[in-house]
Short mmCIF file of C-alpha atoms in Angstrom, two decimals:
data_model
loop_
_atom_site.label_atom_id
_atom_site.label_comp_id
_atom_site.label_asym_id
_atom_site.label_seq_id
_atom_site.Cartn_x
_atom_site.Cartn_y
_atom_site.Cartn_z
CA UNK V 1 -5.59 17.14 10.34
CA UNK V 2 0.04 18.61 11.97
CA UNK V 3 -5.75 15.35 8.84
CA UNK V 4 -4.66 16.92 7.15
CA UNK V 5 -0.79 15.03 5.09
CA UNK V 6 1.62 17.01 5.31
CA UNK V 7 3.05 17.50 2.20
CA UNK V 8 6.58 16.58 2.62
CA UNK V 9 8.11 12.92 2.42
CA UNK V 10 5.59 12.50 5.51
CA UNK V 11 2.98 12.23 2.87
CA UNK V 12 4.29 8.71 1.43
CA UNK V 13 1.67 5.94 1.01
CA UNK V 14 1.67 4.88 4.60
CA UNK V 15 1.61 8.58 5.65
CA UNK V 16 -1.70 9.58 6.57
CA UNK V 17 -2.25 6.11 7.60
CA UNK V 18 0.70 6.71 9.81
CA UNK V 19 -0.65 9.98 10.37
CA UNK V 20 -2.72 8.08 12.17
CA UNK V 21 -1.63 10.84 14.23
CA UNK V 22 0.64 12.27 11.57
CA UNK V 23 0.46 12.97 7.85
CA UNK V 24 4.21 12.41 7.63
CA UNK V 25 6.40 9.74 6.26
CA UNK V 26 6.86 6.86 8.62
CA UNK V 27 8.27 8.35 11.92
CA UNK V 28 8.74 5.99 14.71
CA UNK V 29 5.75 5.78 16.69
CA UNK V 30 5.36 6.17 20.27
CA UNK V 31 2.40 5.03 22.37
CA UNK V 32 -0.49 7.47 22.38
CA UNK V 33 0.01 7.87 26.05
CA UNK V 34 3.81 8.86 25.73
CA UNK V 35 2.84 11.06 22.75
CA UNK V 36 0.25 13.06 24.68
CA UNK V 37 2.29 13.28 27.52
CA UNK V 38 5.15 14.83 25.65
CA UNK V 39 2.73 17.37 23.81
CA UNK V 40 3.70 15.65 20.42
CA UNK V 41 1.76 17.10 17.34
CA UNK V 42 -1.54 15.04 16.60
CA UNK V 43 -0.24 13.71 13.31
CA UNK V 44 2.74 12.22 15.08
CA UNK V 45 0.82 10.07 17.26
CA UNK V 46 0.25 6.48 15.98
CA UNK V 47 -2.47 3.71 17.14
CA UNK V 48 -1.53 0.48 18.53
CA UNK V 49 -1.49 -3.12 17.53
CA UNK V 50 -3.62 -5.09 15.11
CA UNK V 51 -4.86 -7.41 17.90
CA UNK V 52 -6.43 -4.32 19.79
CA UNK V 53 -8.08 -3.44 16.70
CA UNK V 54 -9.94 -6.76 16.10
CA UNK V 55 -11.08 -6.81 19.65
CA UNK V 56 -12.09 -3.11 19.38
CA UNK V 57 -14.13 -4.16 16.17
CA UNK V 58 -15.95 -7.08 17.80
CA UNK V 59 -16.93 -4.79 20.86
CA UNK V 60 -18.32 -2.28 18.35
CA UNK V 61 -20.78 -5.04 17.06
CA UNK V 62 -21.81 -6.23 20.29
CA UNK V 63 -21.23 -3.81 23.14
CA UNK V 64 -21.31 -0.61 21.61
CA UNK V 65 -19.67 2.50 23.16
CA UNK V 66 -19.50 1.50 26.84
CA UNK V 67 -17.74 -1.80 26.06
CA UNK V 68 -15.36 -0.20 23.57
CA UNK V 69 -14.48 2.28 26.40
CA UNK V 70 -13.74 -0.59 28.77
CA UNK V 71 -11.51 -2.09 26.32
CA UNK V 72 -9.63 1.26 25.57
CA UNK V 73 -8.79 1.53 29.08
CA UNK V 74 -6.03 -0.85 27.99
CA UNK V 75 -5.38 0.55 24.37
CA UNK V 76 -7.62 3.48 23.21
CA UNK V 77 -5.02 3.52 20.15
CA UNK V 78 -6.79 0.32 18.80
CA UNK V 79 -10.06 2.44 19.06
CA UNK V 80 -8.84 5.33 17.00
CA UNK V 81 -7.47 2.97 14.43
CA UNK V 82 -11.04 1.37 14.57
CA UNK V 83 -12.54 4.91 13.99
CA UNK V 84 -10.19 5.51 11.15
CA UNK V 85 -11.08 2.30 9.52
CA UNK V 86 -14.54 3.11 9.81
CA UNK V 87 -14.20 6.47 8.22
CA UNK V 88 -12.78 5.05 5.36
CA UNK V 89 -15.70 2.88 4.59
CA UNK V 90 -17.70 5.91 4.72
CA UNK V 91 -19.30 4.90 8.23
CA UNK V 92 -18.57 8.27 9.57
CA UNK V 93 -21.06 7.82 12.41
CA UNK V 94 -19.42 4.65 13.68
CA UNK V 95 -16.14 6.30 13.53
CA UNK V 96 -17.21 9.06 15.84
CA UNK V 97 -18.26 6.34 18.33
CA UNK V 98 -15.02 4.97 18.21
CA UNK V 99 -13.20 8.00 18.65
CA UNK V 100 -15.40 8.98 21.51
CA UNK V 101 -14.98 5.64 23.31
CA UNK V 102 -11.20 6.24 22.99
CA UNK V 103 -11.70 9.65 24.32
CA UNK V 104 -13.74 8.32 27.36
CA UNK V 105 -11.04 6.04 28.19
CA UNK V 106 -8.21 8.52 28.34
CA UNK V 107 -9.42 12.30 28.08
CA UNK V 108 -5.70 13.27 27.82
CA UNK V 109 -5.80 12.51 24.04
CA UNK V 110 -8.46 15.08 23.10
CA UNK V 111 -6.18 17.67 21.53
CA UNK V 112 -4.69 14.88 19.56
CA UNK V 113 -7.90 13.65 17.90
CA UNK V 114 -7.73 15.19 14.69
CA UNK V 115 -9.68 12.33 12.99
CA UNK V 116 -12.71 12.89 15.25
CA UNK V 117 -12.83 16.60 14.23
CA UNK V 118 -12.80 15.48 10.19
CA UNK V 119 -15.65 12.97 10.99
CA UNK V 120 -17.60 15.62 12.98
CA UNK V 121 -17.49 17.88 9.92
CA UNK V 122 -19.14 15.23 7.74
CA UNK V 123 -21.91 14.66 10.11
CA UNK V 124 -22.43 18.65 10.08
CA UNK V 125 -21.60 18.79 13.87
CA UNK V 126 -19.70 21.96 12.86
CA UNK V 127 -19.51 23.53 16.37
CA UNK V 128 -18.08 20.40 17.77
CA UNK V 129 -15.82 19.94 14.84
CA UNK V 130 -14.43 23.50 15.44
CA UNK V 131 -13.71 22.78 19.06
CA UNK V 132 -11.92 19.83 18.18
CA UNK V 133 -9.72 21.55 15.96
CA UNK V 134 -9.19 24.59 18.16
CA UNK V 135 -7.94 22.55 21.02
CA UNK V 136 -5.69 20.85 18.73
CA UNK V 137 -4.23 24.21 17.59
CA UNK V 138 -3.94 25.19 21.41
CA UNK V 139 -1.28 22.57 21.78
CA UNK V 140 0.27 22.84 18.53
CA UNK V 141 0.35 26.53 17.28
CA UNK V 142 1.97 25.60 13.84
CA UNK V 143 -0.95 23.20 12.87
CA UNK V 144 -1.96 24.66 9.31
CA UNK V 145 -4.47 21.93 8.43
CA UNK V 146 -6.39 22.43 11.96
CA UNK V 147 -6.43 25.81 11.35
CA UNK V 148 -7.92 25.40 7.89
CA UNK V 149 -10.35 22.88 9.21
CA UNK V 150 -11.74 25.19 12.10
CA UNK V 151 -12.35 27.70 9.32
CA UNK V 152 -14.34 25.16 7.38
CA UNK V 153 -16.54 24.22 10.36
CA UNK V 154 -17.10 27.69 11.30
CA UNK V 155 -17.77 28.91 7.70
CA UNK V 156 -20.90 26.22 7.51
CA UNK V 157 -22.26 27.85 10.60
CA UNK V 158 -21.86 31.51 10.23
CA UNK V 159 -20.43 31.94 6.49
CA UNK V 160 -17.07 32.50 5.09
CA UNK V 161 -16.71 36.18 5.97
CA UNK V 162 -17.70 35.93 9.44
CA UNK V 163 -15.66 32.76 10.01
CA UNK V 164 -12.60 34.85 8.63
CA UNK V 165 -12.93 37.31 11.28
CA UNK V 166 -11.94 34.31 13.96
CA UNK V 167 -9.55 32.71 11.88
CA UNK V 168 -7.00 30.72 13.83
CA UNK V 169 -3.41 32.10 12.66
CA UNK V 170 -0.55 29.64 12.95
CA UNK V 171 3.13 29.76 12.29
CA UNK V 172 4.58 29.92 8.86
CA UNK V 173 4.18 26.28 7.09
CA UNK V 174 7.41 25.12 5.15
CA UNK V 175 5.19 23.21 2.40
CA UNK V 176 4.42 25.38 -0.48
CA UNK V 177 0.97 24.08 -1.11
CA UNK V 178 -0.23 24.11 2.35
CA UNK V 179 1.22 27.80 2.80
CA UNK V 180 -0.51 28.63 -0.27
CA UNK V 181 -3.89 27.10 1.10
CA UNK V 182 -3.55 28.77 4.56
CA UNK V 183 -3.35 32.17 2.95
CA UNK V 184 -6.29 31.75 0.51
CA UNK V 185 -8.37 30.61 3.50
CA UNK V 186 -7.05 33.26 5.82
CA UNK V 187 -7.34 36.14 3.33
CA UNK V 188 -10.43 34.98 1.13
CA UNK V 189 -8.12 35.23 -2.11
CA UNK V 190 -9.13 33.16 -4.96
CA UNK V 191 -7.55 29.94 -4.68
CA UNK V 192 -5.56 30.01 -8.02
CA UNK V 193 -2.26 30.27 -5.87
CA UNK V 194 -2.75 26.87 -4.40
CA UNK V 195 -2.67 25.25 -7.61
CA UNK V 196 0.21 27.40 -8.76
CA UNK V 197 2.24 25.88 -5.77
CA UNK V 198 1.62 22.55 -7.24
CA UNK V 199 2.77 23.22 -10.71
CA UNK V 200 4.66 20.50 -12.25
CA UNK V 201 2.97 17.85 -10.41
CA UNK V 202 0.14 16.30 -12.20
CA UNK V 203 -0.81 13.26 -10.29
CA UNK V 204 1.38 13.22 -7.13
CA UNK V 205 1.13 14.46 -3.47
CA UNK V 206 1.14 18.22 -4.23
CA UNK V 207 -1.53 17.79 -7.05
CA UNK V 208 -3.77 15.85 -4.84
CA UNK V 209 -3.53 18.26 -1.82
CA UNK V 210 -3.78 21.24 -3.90
CA UNK V 211 -6.93 20.14 -5.61
CA UNK V 212 -8.36 18.92 -2.37
CA UNK V 213 -7.91 22.31 -0.67
CA UNK V 214 -8.92 24.32 -3.82
CA UNK V 215 -12.56 22.28 -3.44
CA UNK V 216 -12.65 22.71 0.22
CA UNK V 217 -12.32 26.42 -0.33
CA UNK V 218 -15.07 26.58 -2.90
CA UNK V 219 -17.14 24.55 -0.66
CA UNK V 220 -16.65 27.15 2.35
CA UNK V 221 -17.54 29.75 -0.04
CA UNK V 222 -20.70 28.32 -1.29
CA UNK V 223 -19.74 27.00 -4.81
CA UNK V 224 -20.59 23.43 -5.17
CA UNK V 225 -20.21 22.93 -8.62
CA UNK V 226 -16.33 24.20 -8.45
CA UNK V 227 -16.09 22.16 -5.22
CA UNK V 228 -17.13 18.94 -6.91
CA UNK V 229 -14.93 19.61 -10.02
CA UNK V 230 -11.91 20.11 -7.98
CA UNK V 231 -12.27 17.27 -5.09
CA UNK V 232 -13.38 14.78 -7.71
CA UNK V 233 -10.34 15.65 -9.59
CA UNK V 234 -8.25 15.09 -6.62
CA UNK V 235 -9.80 11.67 -6.21
CA UNK V 236 -8.41 10.57 -9.58
CA UNK V 237 -4.97 11.59 -9.04
CA UNK V 238 -2.40 8.67 -8.92
CA UNK V 239 -1.51 9.68 -5.31
CA UNK V 240 -5.12 9.41 -4.16
CA UNK V 241 -5.65 6.10 -5.55
CA UNK V 242 -2.22 4.53 -4.39
CA UNK V 243 -0.75 6.30 -1.47
CA UNK V 244 -3.16 4.98 1.29
CA UNK V 245 -3.07 8.57 2.83
CA UNK V 246 -5.96 9.14 5.07
CA UNK V 247 -6.84 12.44 3.58
CA UNK V 248 -7.16 10.46 0.18
CA UNK V 249 -9.83 8.61 1.56
CA UNK V 250 -11.35 11.59 3.11
CA UNK V 251 -11.60 13.20 -0.42
CA UNK V 252 -13.50 9.81 -1.60
CA UNK V 253 -15.86 10.10 1.50
CA UNK V 254 -16.46 13.70 1.00
CA UNK V 255 -17.76 12.74 -2.50
CA UNK V 256 -19.66 9.67 -1.49
CA UNK V 257 -21.43 12.02 1.09
CA UNK V 258 -22.63 14.44 -1.54
CA UNK V 259 -23.46 12.13 -4.21
CA UNK V 260 -20.62 12.93 -6.55
CA UNK V 261 -18.97 10.75 -8.88
CA UNK V 262 -15.23 10.35 -8.16
#
């Protein structure tokens, strides 16, 4: 989500965590309200402080979405972090509750909730997931990951070829792996070029992202065997195991949801 790393130094260990609203290396965070007002990229938004997270966690346990929304009126960022932590724990349904509570408290953040779109994919709410990603691209027309994830959602509804007819085109991505991934999803070309873009990197950031998106390409095209091989391999990279990247957690959740041994 630009949920999906990005592959530059903005993908360091704290990267995707930071990409709380960014998959980049650690930029200085602005409050979500300021970021939304400035039209900042979804991944450059960061969530609030730890105390708010603890409060949101308690509200989740005792009060549900209504109570969370009340707390989020003061700090919806805490609820976004809560949702991200739940997703990492494979409580995808709980993550959506938290994201929806944050959205109810501050509707203006909707185009920046790329994490919500990812969660919706894993509960098979593909139409709502695609809409989430399309709204993101509407405010950030250079968001490669959202373009791809829109396609992934729509391919599950109408098939890869039909989804490609409405593919969201975005600006040229400077990152070789994501640029190659974008072209393979957009054109339907076999994903060998994605692996080629990561050549020379066996365990790092580029290797992880290349394998993840190769696997997602195969899933969109109905090849579960090839998808499993690539995504489980992405989980075994050193980057996936040590980076703390949100997308590394996504790869693991992907495997858990499908009963694959990562």
